[in-house]
């Protein structure tokens, strides 16, 4: 059954406030496969940090590559000042064998990789071969010879040309059987390897080119560095020469914290994208003094201790990081340093005072909550010291008391209603902020949000969070944030790449929760980089020319959610359409974001008051054949934004909008006679 709707927009009353471009920000965290997916290094355990996984004492993802029955492998201390471990290999000449290490990798091509090696060798070993091969055919993809020049540690660099892309390649670093032989005696045939890495020449810093380009297209405005891991992260361990940075255990998510993406690399990533950085400090296991030193490292002159350290690390100009966040989900039992609201408020004051002593120009965000008792205490204690209160909004089936046994249509309707929770959470928090003049200046920052429509954290490898339906829910969330944009000025979609909810950008064939999903590489397409349907939504919204909000009145049909649990809003008459109307700064373009949450087609009439519209409009549409449709490595562009020209007359008579779809309608002012000149 087709439904009819009318959207009426008053173009004569633009909002006094402007929409902050930071509202369309994104979020990076060292979580699960986020860094592996985002960074351009194809190898793991580059510093031999992991324990041996095979019978040979060979670190982590590496394997013994030898045909010598007497070749010996061991792990020992790394080179001086380096972290991780060194891989020791002893090859006996009598075996007349080859010996080294190898690792599976997905390699791009044709392209050259920068190869880096830190090694030492006994004096009779003259060279190594570095070779990439196709694991299935043993065909060589490229090789380079490394001449060994010292018994002491040396760093070697070379270009390794790769002739073609190979999803199932292997990199081998080894002494070949053709090497001139030697007489076996004490300390012969000994090779120590401290570090091995590959970096494609097209990487943006150390970020995958494809990821950087797709992120640039998101027009993010702001990029946040934060997450659960930050509450046990000490920033000084992530600056300076990368090989000298310590290997740190990721206390929040397990495994090793990525030592290669520290402060300097994050700032470089933000500069490459042209976005504002937002850094969350460690208030869980850290101190106010440590946070103040981080501020000084980023913003201090070269005449300050930490500014001098930054300059010594190769970055003489201050970064000028203005936005800093104190505390990440401190109210959660999963967080290092979790505490009461009162204790956090006291800590927040101490951190704010120390950080602003280092740089008084900072804008500070403090950890808020959907629990207003928490917010009340934090605001009463620390409200005068902060500029923003944060919210993390993850809405899921659990709020409606649903699970996988709930009929699919009812689950979709619940998901489409997630933005109603967003409105309720923003409204209650806004009232809390306005309750006392001493913290009435505070704005809201929704520093994490996404849909979570599974009943618990066991996803069983199902990529449900990447559906068109999720994009509909996230678009409605953005509409809600736009309507409240006088108060909500910062947003951070969770996550940017892979991560725990699957990310806006997807790299390869990991499922979001890799602990419950399939092993990476199962599809044979690990090099594929693509956007989810929500990526298309984020790009559409952030790329639109919007500045001020316009009053809009929508008359449409409704749907109901059959929820076993009560909600703080009515569930029996939710509007089919979620609409937000905006104007650009000079009022010459009207953009209407329309989310059809219904499972049925809706024919829409659009009326503009006090606006001389052109005869044609631009319509951008994100749609598919089903709310459950997804993008994947097999069909990476199944859901993509398509644009077309639609006449104004069609909107006046009623234009059909597809079920479970997202639209942006752009209407320019008519030029010439009767319009703007």
XYZ file of C-alpha atoms in Angstrom:
677
model
C 0.000 0.000 0.000
C 1.368 3.384 -0.996
C 1.256 6.183 1.519
C 1.066 9.935 1.006
C 2.925 12.650 2.909
C 3.418 16.404 2.854
C 6.586 18.227 3.893
C 6.209 21.990 4.467
C 9.321 24.102 5.010
C 9.396 27.717 6.203
C 12.430 29.168 4.417
C 11.981 32.598 5.987
C 13.142 31.545 9.450
C 16.680 30.114 9.363
C 18.111 29.245 12.759
C 20.292 31.776 14.528
C 22.933 29.107 15.114
C 25.005 27.458 12.413
C 25.503 23.719 12.085
C 28.979 22.820 13.306
C 30.891 20.711 10.728
C 32.329 18.764 13.675
C 28.896 17.167 13.956
C 29.951 14.755 11.199
C 33.166 13.588 12.856
C 34.632 10.111 13.113
C 36.474 8.000 15.640
C 39.637 5.898 15.647
C 40.570 3.509 18.428
C 43.145 0.784 18.888
C 40.480 -1.887 19.099
C 40.515 -5.412 17.699
C 41.307 -5.139 13.971
C 40.853 -1.356 13.606
C 44.557 -0.513 13.352
C 45.434 -3.601 11.304
C 42.714 -2.624 8.841
C 43.527 1.103 8.732
C 47.321 0.971 8.584
C 49.194 0.005 5.440
C 51.557 -2.574 6.946
C 50.652 -6.033 5.582
C 52.793 -7.895 8.133
C 52.024 -8.711 11.767
C 54.466 -9.246 14.652
C 56.932 -6.947 12.931
C 58.961 -6.732 16.129
C 58.554 -10.401 17.076
C 56.486 -9.383 20.068
C 54.203 -12.428 20.189
C 54.813 -15.866 21.592
C 55.633 -18.787 19.327
C 52.569 -20.512 17.862
C 54.319 -23.508 16.276
C 56.800 -26.157 17.416
C 59.711 -23.936 16.387
C 60.456 -20.934 18.604
C 59.269 -18.492 15.949
C 57.268 -15.420 16.935
C 53.532 -15.172 16.348
C 52.445 -14.965 12.712
C 55.889 -15.895 11.411
C 56.837 -19.458 10.544
C 60.141 -21.228 10.181
C 61.232 -21.281 6.565
C 63.969 -23.898 6.165
C 64.798 -27.297 4.737
C 67.606 -27.838 7.220
C 66.874 -30.530 9.780
C 69.365 -28.966 12.195
C 68.299 -25.318 11.827
C 67.696 -23.843 15.272
C 65.213 -21.094 16.183
C 64.995 -19.069 19.384
C 63.592 -15.777 20.676
C 65.797 -13.428 22.648
C 66.205 -9.783 23.669
C 65.964 -7.182 20.886
C 68.516 -4.631 19.765
C 69.456 -1.917 22.241
C 66.584 0.534 22.850
C 64.245 -1.538 20.675
C 61.123 -3.297 21.937
C 59.656 -6.688 21.227
C 62.165 -9.470 20.740
C 64.752 -10.663 18.251
C 64.367 -13.833 16.245
C 67.557 -15.897 16.381
C 68.259 -18.453 13.653
C 71.266 -20.772 13.410
C 71.851 -22.495 10.094
C 74.424 -25.319 9.913
C 76.536 -25.347 6.768
C 76.649 -29.143 6.714
C 72.903 -29.185 5.995
C 73.518 -27.267 2.760
C 70.075 -25.803 3.399
C 68.246 -22.521 3.323
C 66.879 -20.957 6.509
C 64.882 -17.925 7.546
C 61.359 -16.865 8.379
C 58.168 -16.392 6.373
C 54.714 -14.897 6.855
C 51.478 -14.973 4.906
C 50.365 -11.568 3.624
C 47.958 -9.983 1.172
C 50.011 -7.795 -1.158
C 48.950 -5.116 -3.608
C 50.487 -4.769 -7.019
C 52.011 -3.840 -9.270
C 53.643 -1.569 -6.700
C 56.869 -1.203 -4.768
C 56.999 -1.787 -1.028
C 59.490 -0.112 1.274
C 61.195 -2.999 3.042
C 62.865 -2.401 6.408
C 65.023 -4.872 8.299
C 66.985 -4.641 11.534
C 69.462 -7.505 11.728
C 72.894 -8.738 12.722
C 74.767 -11.810 11.508
C 77.883 -13.865 12.089
C 80.731 -12.784 9.855
C 80.476 -15.523 7.220
C 76.861 -14.638 6.348
C 77.113 -12.133 3.515
C 73.561 -11.598 2.325
C 69.879 -12.422 2.636
C 67.154 -12.812 0.072
C 63.812 -11.112 0.559
C 61.202 -12.698 -1.646
C 57.435 -12.543 -2.085
C 55.737 -15.545 -3.662
C 52.248 -16.710 -4.512
C 51.557 -19.429 -1.936
C 49.448 -21.458 -4.353
C 51.799 -21.534 -7.339
C 55.176 -20.601 -5.784
C 55.483 -18.001 -8.553
C 57.777 -15.158 -7.548
C 56.093 -11.773 -7.128
C 59.333 -9.906 -6.470
C 62.645 -10.210 -4.681
C 65.566 -8.132 -3.470
C 68.989 -8.986 -2.054
C 70.100 -7.486 1.258
C 73.889 -7.417 1.774
C 74.798 -7.927 5.433
C 77.608 -5.629 6.538
C 78.025 -6.082 10.260
C 78.083 -8.475 13.157
C 76.416 -5.657 15.132
C 72.844 -4.436 14.716
C 72.207 -2.488 11.526
C 69.102 -1.119 9.851
C 68.646 -2.089 6.210
C 66.196 -0.588 3.726
C 65.303 -1.551 0.178
C 62.472 -1.357 -2.334
C 60.710 -4.637 -2.967
C 58.845 -4.496 -6.301
C 55.655 -6.571 -6.374
C 54.589 -7.496 -9.891
C 50.894 -8.091 -9.242
C 48.321 -8.190 -6.472
C 48.133 -11.443 -4.565
C 45.610 -12.061 -1.811
C 47.490 -15.128 -0.556
C 51.179 -14.280 -0.794
C 54.084 -15.093 1.488
C 57.052 -12.932 2.375
C 60.281 -14.846 2.979
C 63.463 -13.480 4.529
C 66.197 -16.080 4.394
C 69.767 -17.171 3.757
C 69.515 -19.166 0.501
C 70.999 -22.601 -0.051
C 73.121 -21.059 -2.808
C 74.971 -18.900 -0.264
C 78.712 -19.783 -0.137
C 79.237 -22.400 2.565
C 81.371 -22.164 5.680
C 83.006 -24.487 8.162
C 80.708 -25.092 11.118
C 82.235 -24.004 14.389
C 81.352 -21.749 17.324
C 79.051 -18.836 16.343
C 78.691 -19.578 12.660
C 75.616 -19.362 10.489
C 73.984 -17.140 13.094
C 71.341 -14.624 12.051
C 69.383 -12.325 14.339
C 66.358 -10.388 13.052
C 64.933 -7.617 15.220
C 62.368 -6.021 12.891
C 60.812 -6.703 9.490
C 58.256 -4.451 7.821
C 56.720 -3.656 4.457
C 54.982 -0.399 3.552
C 53.484 0.230 0.098
C 54.834 3.328 -1.592
C 51.329 4.781 -2.076
C 50.467 4.843 1.655
C 49.410 8.143 3.226
C 51.918 8.299 6.035
C 51.376 4.798 7.371
C 47.656 4.665 6.502
C 46.324 2.653 3.564
C 45.830 4.944 0.582
C 42.354 3.533 -0.032
C 41.318 4.202 3.567
C 42.744 7.734 3.506
C 40.957 8.566 0.253
C 37.641 7.177 1.452
C 38.016 9.029 4.747
C 38.801 12.260 2.934
C 35.546 11.848 0.995
C 33.683 11.690 4.312
C 34.507 15.380 4.924
C 34.631 14.465 8.601
C 35.408 17.861 10.143
C 36.829 16.216 13.273
C 38.654 12.971 14.084
C 38.618 11.575 17.614
C 41.399 9.496 19.188
C 39.917 7.705 22.182
C 38.097 4.576 23.336
C 38.398 2.037 26.122
C 42.104 1.483 25.528
C 42.933 5.135 26.229
C 42.262 4.684 29.974
C 45.391 2.541 30.181
C 47.404 4.379 27.499
C 50.462 6.439 28.334
C 51.135 8.848 25.498
C 54.917 9.097 25.983
C 55.200 5.429 25.065
C 53.771 6.255 21.621
C 56.143 9.030 20.477
C 59.716 9.062 19.284
C 61.426 6.555 16.967
C 58.877 3.810 16.340
C 61.298 0.924 16.885
C 62.235 2.326 20.283
C 58.645 2.601 21.480
C 57.751 -0.120 23.964
C 55.446 -2.975 23.128
C 52.387 -2.483 25.335
C 49.577 -4.885 26.099
C 46.149 -3.554 25.129
C 44.422 -3.868 28.482
C 40.980 -3.071 27.098
C 40.872 -5.355 24.083
C 43.716 -7.848 24.422
C 46.703 -8.260 22.150
C 49.311 -5.605 21.565
C 48.652 -1.883 21.401
C 49.791 -0.616 18.019
C 52.974 1.299 18.773
C 53.231 2.669 15.231
C 50.156 4.922 15.420
C 50.917 7.349 18.230
C 50.331 11.069 18.710
C 52.485 12.261 15.817
C 50.969 9.784 13.383
C 47.438 10.676 14.482
C 48.096 14.379 13.977
C 49.666 13.623 10.592
C 46.542 11.665 9.616
C 44.317 14.590 10.632
C 46.467 17.052 8.676
C 46.363 14.842 5.587
C 42.560 14.853 5.831
C 42.251 18.522 6.754
C 40.237 17.747 9.915
C 40.376 18.916 13.520
C 41.886 16.449 16.014
C 40.121 15.543 19.263
C 42.255 13.699 21.812
C 40.932 11.884 24.880
C 43.384 11.758 27.783
C 44.002 8.876 30.146
C 42.174 9.685 33.351
C 41.850 6.007 34.292
C 45.429 5.066 35.132
C 46.967 8.423 34.237
C 47.405 11.668 36.142
C 46.586 15.327 35.585
C 50.312 16.000 35.235
C 50.616 13.389 32.477
C 47.637 14.890 30.627
C 49.140 18.383 30.926
C 52.416 17.107 29.487
C 50.502 15.623 26.542
C 48.915 19.036 25.940
C 52.351 20.646 26.118
C 53.791 18.065 23.714
C 51.092 18.959 21.179
C 50.820 22.691 21.728
C 53.910 23.897 23.586
C 56.689 25.943 22.048
C 60.141 24.516 21.551
C 61.206 26.318 24.722
C 58.997 24.025 26.840
C 60.205 20.577 27.929
C 57.555 18.628 26.020
C 57.598 20.998 23.057
C 61.344 20.438 22.848
C 60.706 16.673 22.870
C 58.265 17.040 19.993
C 60.823 19.084 18.058
C 63.502 16.485 18.762
C 61.132 13.878 17.329
C 61.041 15.817 14.072
C 58.005 18.089 14.520
C 59.213 21.610 15.371
C 55.886 23.390 14.841
C 53.245 23.089 17.589
C 50.175 21.094 16.560
C 47.644 23.448 18.143
C 45.234 20.728 19.292
C 42.305 22.642 20.735
C 39.800 19.914 21.657
C 40.591 17.515 24.507
C 38.331 14.991 26.194
C 38.610 13.956 29.833
C 37.426 10.414 30.480
C 35.955 7.711 28.278
C 32.920 5.881 29.701
C 34.292 6.221 33.214
C 30.932 5.024 34.512
C 31.437 1.578 32.906
C 32.740 -1.428 34.818
C 34.795 -2.348 31.725
C 36.789 0.871 31.989
C 40.182 1.135 33.692
C 39.701 3.602 36.548
C 35.910 3.352 36.688
C 34.524 5.337 39.601
C 31.502 7.192 40.946
C 30.241 10.392 39.351
C 31.391 12.377 42.360
C 34.914 10.985 42.149
C 35.061 11.592 38.417
C 33.870 15.168 38.904
C 36.742 15.772 41.319
C 39.236 14.136 38.948
C 37.824 16.174 36.089
C 38.497 19.432 37.924
C 42.096 18.413 38.631
C 42.670 17.387 35.004
C 41.028 20.530 33.625
C 43.096 22.816 35.831
C 46.367 21.093 34.933
C 45.614 20.965 31.210
C 44.500 24.589 30.984
C 47.613 25.632 32.874
C 49.544 24.130 29.959
C 47.295 25.829 27.382
C 44.456 28.133 28.494
C 42.889 28.120 25.015
C 41.704 24.498 25.223
C 38.093 23.425 24.773
C 37.484 20.600 27.227
C 34.986 17.745 27.001
C 34.049 15.669 30.040
C 32.532 12.209 30.224
C 28.764 12.349 30.468
C 26.158 9.604 30.514
C 22.546 8.851 29.603
C 22.073 8.393 33.368
C 21.120 11.892 34.545
C 22.200 11.214 38.129
C 25.743 10.880 36.775
C 25.438 14.069 34.750
C 23.998 16.022 37.659
C 26.956 15.211 39.902
C 29.596 15.830 37.227
C 28.032 19.150 36.221
C 27.649 20.346 39.801
C 31.280 19.566 40.609
C 33.107 20.261 37.343
C 30.652 22.217 35.188
C 32.500 25.525 35.473
C 35.714 23.929 34.215
C 34.463 22.261 31.022
C 32.958 23.294 27.701
C 31.229 20.098 26.556
C 29.530 17.120 28.143
C 29.769 13.877 26.166
C 27.209 11.190 25.408
C 27.713 7.742 23.888
C 24.563 6.565 22.145
C 24.457 2.903 21.156
C 20.864 1.782 20.683
C 19.975 -1.873 20.345
C 17.214 -4.425 20.472
C 17.787 -4.812 24.196
C 16.101 -1.489 24.867
C 12.933 -2.959 23.394
C 13.283 -6.335 25.048
C 13.751 -8.037 21.685
C 16.059 -10.810 20.515
C 16.761 -12.862 17.395
C 13.504 -14.746 17.861
C 11.509 -11.537 17.388
C 9.972 -11.388 13.894
C 12.236 -9.589 11.403
C 9.689 -6.876 10.629
C 9.312 -5.984 14.290
C 13.080 -5.888 14.724
C 13.383 -3.522 11.766
C 10.718 -1.199 13.204
C 12.581 -1.118 16.505
C 15.789 -0.245 14.726
C 14.046 2.488 12.727
C 12.922 3.940 16.060
C 16.440 4.162 17.530
C 16.516 7.910 16.858
C 13.603 8.332 19.258
C 15.962 7.206 22.003
C 18.513 9.710 20.757
C 15.943 12.493 21.054
C 15.006 11.397 24.565
C 18.629 11.152 25.717
C 19.520 14.552 24.260
C 16.407 16.143 25.742
C 17.004 14.851 29.265
C 20.675 15.858 29.154
C 19.809 19.313 27.807
C 17.432 19.822 30.723
C 20.159 18.781 33.144
C 22.608 21.270 31.641
C 20.049 24.085 31.752
C 19.108 23.344 35.355
C 21.877 25.534 36.781
C 23.231 28.788 35.293
C 26.787 27.934 36.346
C 26.944 25.202 33.727
C 24.403 26.592 31.260
C 27.230 27.405 28.821
C 28.021 23.735 28.216
C 27.342 22.134 24.832
C 26.872 18.459 23.973
C 29.345 16.213 22.158
C 28.053 12.800 21.067
C 31.518 11.295 20.841
C 30.349 7.763 20.011
C 27.180 6.551 18.334
C 25.988 3.714 16.122
C 23.268 1.120 15.853
C 23.609 -2.066 17.899
C 20.726 -4.248 16.907
C 21.693 -7.566 18.366
C 20.546 -8.746 21.790
C 24.028 -9.139 23.260
C 27.683 -9.176 22.267
C 27.542 -12.644 20.699
C 27.010 -11.926 17.026
C 27.880 -15.391 15.748
C 29.753 -13.963 12.792
C 26.681 -12.309 11.301
C 27.392 -8.929 9.661
C 23.964 -7.535 10.482
C 25.207 -4.137 11.608
C 26.112 -3.156 8.031
C 22.602 -3.271 6.530
C 20.625 -0.630 4.708
C 18.350 -0.688 7.758
C 21.273 0.371 9.930
C 21.936 3.241 7.528
C 18.299 4.316 7.887
C 18.660 4.298 11.682
C 21.949 6.228 11.566
C 20.518 8.793 9.139
C 17.600 9.368 11.506
C 20.140 9.769 14.307
C 21.896 12.461 12.260
C 18.579 14.218 11.680
C 18.005 14.230 15.422
C 21.469 15.683 16.021
C 20.845 18.332 13.357
C 17.581 19.371 14.978
C 19.452 19.774 18.258
C 22.529 21.352 16.651
C 22.268 24.510 18.730
C 23.367 22.255 21.605
C 24.947 19.228 19.896
C 28.070 20.512 18.179
C 30.347 17.464 17.971
C 29.622 13.944 16.743
C 31.919 10.931 16.323
C 30.625 7.920 14.424
C 31.924 4.631 15.842
C 34.131 3.289 14.273
C 36.005 4.643 11.266
C 37.510 1.337 10.068
C 36.439 -2.203 11.054
C 36.723 -2.215 14.868
C 34.002 -3.551 17.132
C 30.801 -2.541 15.327
C 32.292 -3.095 11.929
C 33.227 0.462 11.075
C 32.029 2.933 8.501
C 34.802 1.792 6.153
C 35.444 -1.923 5.744
C 38.800 -3.452 4.877
C 38.802 -7.064 3.776
C 36.579 -9.832 5.044
C 36.777 -9.493 8.799
C 33.424 -9.587 10.490
C 32.899 -6.883 13.058
C 33.474 -9.177 16.006
C 36.434 -11.177 14.803
C 36.347 -13.319 17.935
C 33.001 -14.734 16.819
C 33.395 -14.413 13.060
C 35.466 -16.145 10.433
C 39.228 -15.887 10.102
C 40.411 -13.000 7.927
C 41.106 -14.035 4.350
C 38.301 -16.593 4.167
C 36.766 -14.924 1.111
C 39.935 -14.612 -0.929
C 39.307 -10.850 -1.088
C 41.242 -9.408 1.870
C 42.446 -6.390 -0.150
C 38.946 -5.099 -0.933
C 38.161 -1.750 0.729
C 34.580 -0.492 0.649
C 32.013 1.574 2.480
C 28.985 0.306 4.369
C 25.543 1.770 3.651
C 26.122 4.055 6.640
C 29.337 5.269 4.974
C 27.147 6.458 2.114
C 24.897 8.254 4.598
C 27.786 9.963 6.404
C 29.341 11.094 3.126
C 26.003 12.430 1.889
C 25.258 14.462 5.007
C 28.756 15.873 5.552
C 29.137 16.705 1.864
C 25.968 18.793 1.706
C 26.060 22.589 1.696
C 24.212 23.208 4.950
C 24.638 25.929 7.536
C 21.323 26.755 9.231
C 18.265 24.770 10.207
C 14.795 25.555 8.900
C 11.399 24.893 10.501
C 9.714 21.914 8.894
C 6.291 20.376 9.327
C 5.728 16.811 8.139
C 2.338 15.169 7.772
C 2.691 11.464 7.070
C 1.631 7.997 8.058
C 2.965 6.170 11.080
C 4.126 2.802 12.347
C 4.191 1.186 15.760
C 6.776 -0.884 17.625
C 5.519 -3.915 19.522
C 7.959 -3.618 22.411
C 7.805 -5.960 25.419
C 9.526 -3.216 27.429
C 8.254 0.318 28.092
C 10.047 3.263 26.466
C 10.209 6.965 27.438
C 8.204 7.853 24.329
C 5.036 6.634 22.649
C 5.559 3.602 20.422
C 2.149 3.425 18.784
C 2.355 6.293 16.256
C 5.935 6.911 15.086
C 6.170 9.009 11.896
C 7.101 7.119 8.745
C 9.288 10.011 7.635
C 12.097 11.609 9.616
C 12.827 15.002 8.043
C 15.419 17.720 8.676
C 15.569 20.863 6.532
C 18.624 23.094 6.171
C 19.767 26.143 4.234
C 23.248 27.140 3.143
C 24.727 30.305 4.613
C 23.430 32.715 1.978
C 20.052 30.995 1.693
C 20.392 30.057 -1.970
C 20.185 26.283 -1.498
C 17.711 24.320 0.597
C 18.659 20.755 1.538
C 15.999 18.414 2.880
C 17.142 15.147 4.455
C 14.305 12.641 4.281
C 14.509 9.239 5.900
C 11.720 6.873 4.944
C 11.613 4.592 7.976
C 8.567 2.797 6.636
C 8.621 -0.591 4.947
C 6.319 0.848 2.302
C 6.648 3.407 -0.461
C 5.661 6.960 0.502
C 4.616 9.545 -2.088
C 5.832 12.942 -0.858
C 4.690 16.448 -1.689
C 7.200 19.181 -0.780
C 6.066 22.751 -0.129
C 8.479 25.666 0.283
C 7.317 28.914 1.869
C 9.144 32.149 0.993
C 11.596 30.571 -1.461
C 11.709 31.067 -5.235
C 12.710 27.553 -6.216
C 14.290 26.596 -9.510
C 12.373 24.313 -11.850
C 14.628 21.346 -11.188
C 16.032 19.751 -8.063
C 18.889 17.360 -7.314
C 17.880 14.181 -5.505
C 20.435 11.920 -3.820
C 19.138 8.481 -2.885
C 20.515 5.626 -0.769
C 18.293 2.623 -1.258
C 18.164 -1.084 -2.010
C 15.854 -4.004 -2.545
C 15.671 -4.868 1.146
C 16.353 -3.306 4.530
C 18.670 -6.269 5.128
C 20.817 -5.560 2.048
C 24.514 -5.106 2.779
C 27.744 -4.189 1.045
C 30.414 -6.878 1.225
C 33.719 -7.900 -0.323
C 31.645 -9.714 -2.948
C 29.369 -6.752 -3.708
C 31.173 -3.703 -2.300
C 28.923 -1.157 -4.041
C 25.548 -2.873 -3.796
C 24.234 0.021 -1.685
C 25.564 3.317 -3.043
C 24.303 6.870 -3.252
C 22.760 7.645 -6.649
C 21.828 11.121 -7.872
C 19.280 12.319 -10.374
C 17.478 15.462 -11.478
C 13.807 15.710 -10.506
C 11.525 18.504 -11.617
C 9.938 20.775 -9.049
C 6.559 19.916 -10.524
C 7.028 16.267 -9.528
C 7.536 17.297 -5.912
C 4.435 19.458 -6.004
C 2.357 16.559 -7.273
C 3.967 13.911 -5.054
C 7.224 12.036 -5.624
C 7.614 8.357 -4.595
C 10.225 7.504 -1.959
C 11.229 3.863 -1.670
C 10.868 1.880 1.573
C 13.768 1.907 4.071
C 15.702 4.561 2.195
C 17.584 7.805 2.775
C 17.286 10.930 0.616
C 18.801 14.382 0.333
C 16.791 16.794 -1.775
C 18.697 19.912 -2.927
C 16.642 22.844 -4.162
C 18.426 25.911 -5.510
C 16.928 29.366 -5.755
C 15.651 30.314 -9.196
C 17.977 32.706 -10.971
C 16.999 35.372 -13.425
C 13.547 36.900 -13.707
C 11.532 36.458 -10.547
C 14.447 34.990 -8.614
C 17.904 35.852 -7.396
C 20.212 37.677 -9.833
